Structure formats: structure tokens, C-alpha cells
């Protein structure tokens, strides 16, 4: 990612992902499941209901979770990505074209995974992410997400398209999780391993109580 005086808007993320959907699909279809996802799945009870925020083309994450016996609801802003996800015809998976900030769930989830998706949400709305996550997860349910760990907004380029990113300071993220009823299991800055590469922040947590 690179700093820029001209910040792309969160609304532009949909257009950018629609534009790169074919290239993204070619890349992801040959990817192994991320170790952090596989490790997280071991925490979950059998036949869990899982929300995959920013599910993209559905592979490998949603496909892996369904193959492990879970039910997956995938949400994404990109219509082109979701076409490819639906084409997988995964049993026990549904894919909905909606932004996370607008999503209204019809069930409570045993787990939420937000892998490489929360950093596209507008900086002005970053604090609202955590009470919303808490509202989506059952008591005792689990959360995994990746994020940035530096305060502010930046842009980056992928497959020739410009993307908007934003994040809060990692200490603030930790406070927001705690204040919204989560027990943090792992809070790893500068995470790195072969199947995932590097991420500024990887978090796993469990919802243990109502928000304070």
C-alpha cells in the first residue's frame, strides 16, 4: 500500500473489485486454505453457522468451511465476485450482495470471519464495526479478522486498480473489542506465514458477554 494525497472512496471498492474479478479468480482458485482459517475452524462446534464478510469468489475460504460441514453466509459488495462464488454451487452456502455496514442478519452466527475486508470500510465508520460484529455473533461465538494497525486512510494498487483502505490504531481496536464483549485470544501484529503472507494485524476472539 502507498500513501496518497488523493484518497479513493469506499464506494470505489466495489467498482475496483468488479474490474479485477477475473484476475482475482484465477489467482485464488489455486490457493491453499490459509493456515489461520484452518486453525480457527478447529475452534468451532460442528455444523456452525458462519458469516464470511467480504467472501469474494467463495474460494478457498467458503468452500473449505462448507467442506468441513459448516453452513456459510457470504456477503460482498462486488457483483462480479459473487457470480463466481455462486457458480461453485456450494451446498450449504448462500451469497448476498451487500455492504457489511448495511447488512441485516436473519440469524445469529456461531462465527464471523472478516478476512481482508474490514479495512475497506470508511475511516469515519471504523469504530462502528465492533458493536456490529458483536450484534451478529452468538454468546460464546468466535471472530477472526485481519486489518491494518495504523491510524488513518491510505490507497493501494492491485491488478492496476486503486483501492481505499482505512484503520484505527491497534490499541484502539483492542479497546473496542473488549468494550463490545469480546475475549481476545490472539492479537498478532505483523503476522506472517506461507499460506497467508503478511498482514499488519490478525485477531481471533470470542464473544463472552454483552457489550459494556
GROMACS .gro file of N, CA, C and O in nm, residues 10 18 64 97-98 111 127 139 151 175:
model
   40
   10UNK      N    1  -1.455   0.467  -0.024
   10UNK     CA    2  -1.502   0.330   0.000
   10UNK      C    3  -1.596   0.280  -0.110
   10UNK      O    4  -1.594   0.161  -0.142
   18UNK      N    5  -1.503  -0.542  -0.901
   18UNK     CA    6  -1.571  -0.588  -1.022
   18UNK      C    7  -1.474  -0.591  -1.140
   18UNK      O    8  -1.476  -0.684  -1.222
   64UNK      N    9  -1.387  -2.424   0.176
   64UNK     CA   10  -1.325  -2.503   0.282
   64UNK      C   11  -1.422  -2.521   0.400
   64UNK      O   12  -1.438  -2.632   0.452
   97UNK      N   13  -2.529  -0.999  -0.201
   97UNK     CA   14  -2.463  -0.877  -0.249
   97UNK      C   15  -2.503  -0.759  -0.160
   97UNK      O   16  -2.607  -0.696  -0.180
   98UNK      N   17  -2.420  -0.731  -0.061
   98UNK     CA   18  -2.449  -0.623   0.033
   98UNK      C   19  -2.320  -0.579   0.100
   98UNK      O   20  -2.227  -0.659   0.118
  111UNK      N   21  -1.995  -1.795   1.427
  111UNK     CA   22  -1.864  -1.736   1.399
  111UNK      C   23  -1.876  -1.636   1.285
  111UNK      O   24  -1.962  -1.650   1.196
  127UNK      N   25  -1.506   0.268   1.399
  127UNK     CA   26  -1.545   0.234   1.535
  127UNK      C   27  -1.677   0.157   1.539
  127UNK      O   28  -1.699   0.074   1.629
  139UNK      N   29  -2.359  -1.545   2.183
  139UNK     CA   30  -2.276  -1.554   2.302
  139UNK      C   31  -2.198  -1.684   2.296
  139UNK      O   32  -2.254  -1.791   2.270
  151UNK      N   33  -0.331   0.412   1.231
  151UNK     CA   34  -0.443   0.506   1.222
  151UNK      C   35  -0.443   0.581   1.091
  151UNK      O   36  -0.339   0.634   1.048
  175UNK      N   37  -0.926  -0.205   2.257
  175UNK     CA   38  -1.025  -0.149   2.349
  175UNK      C   39  -1.167  -0.170   2.298
  175UNK      O   40  -1.259  -0.205   2.376
   0.00000   0.00000   0.00000
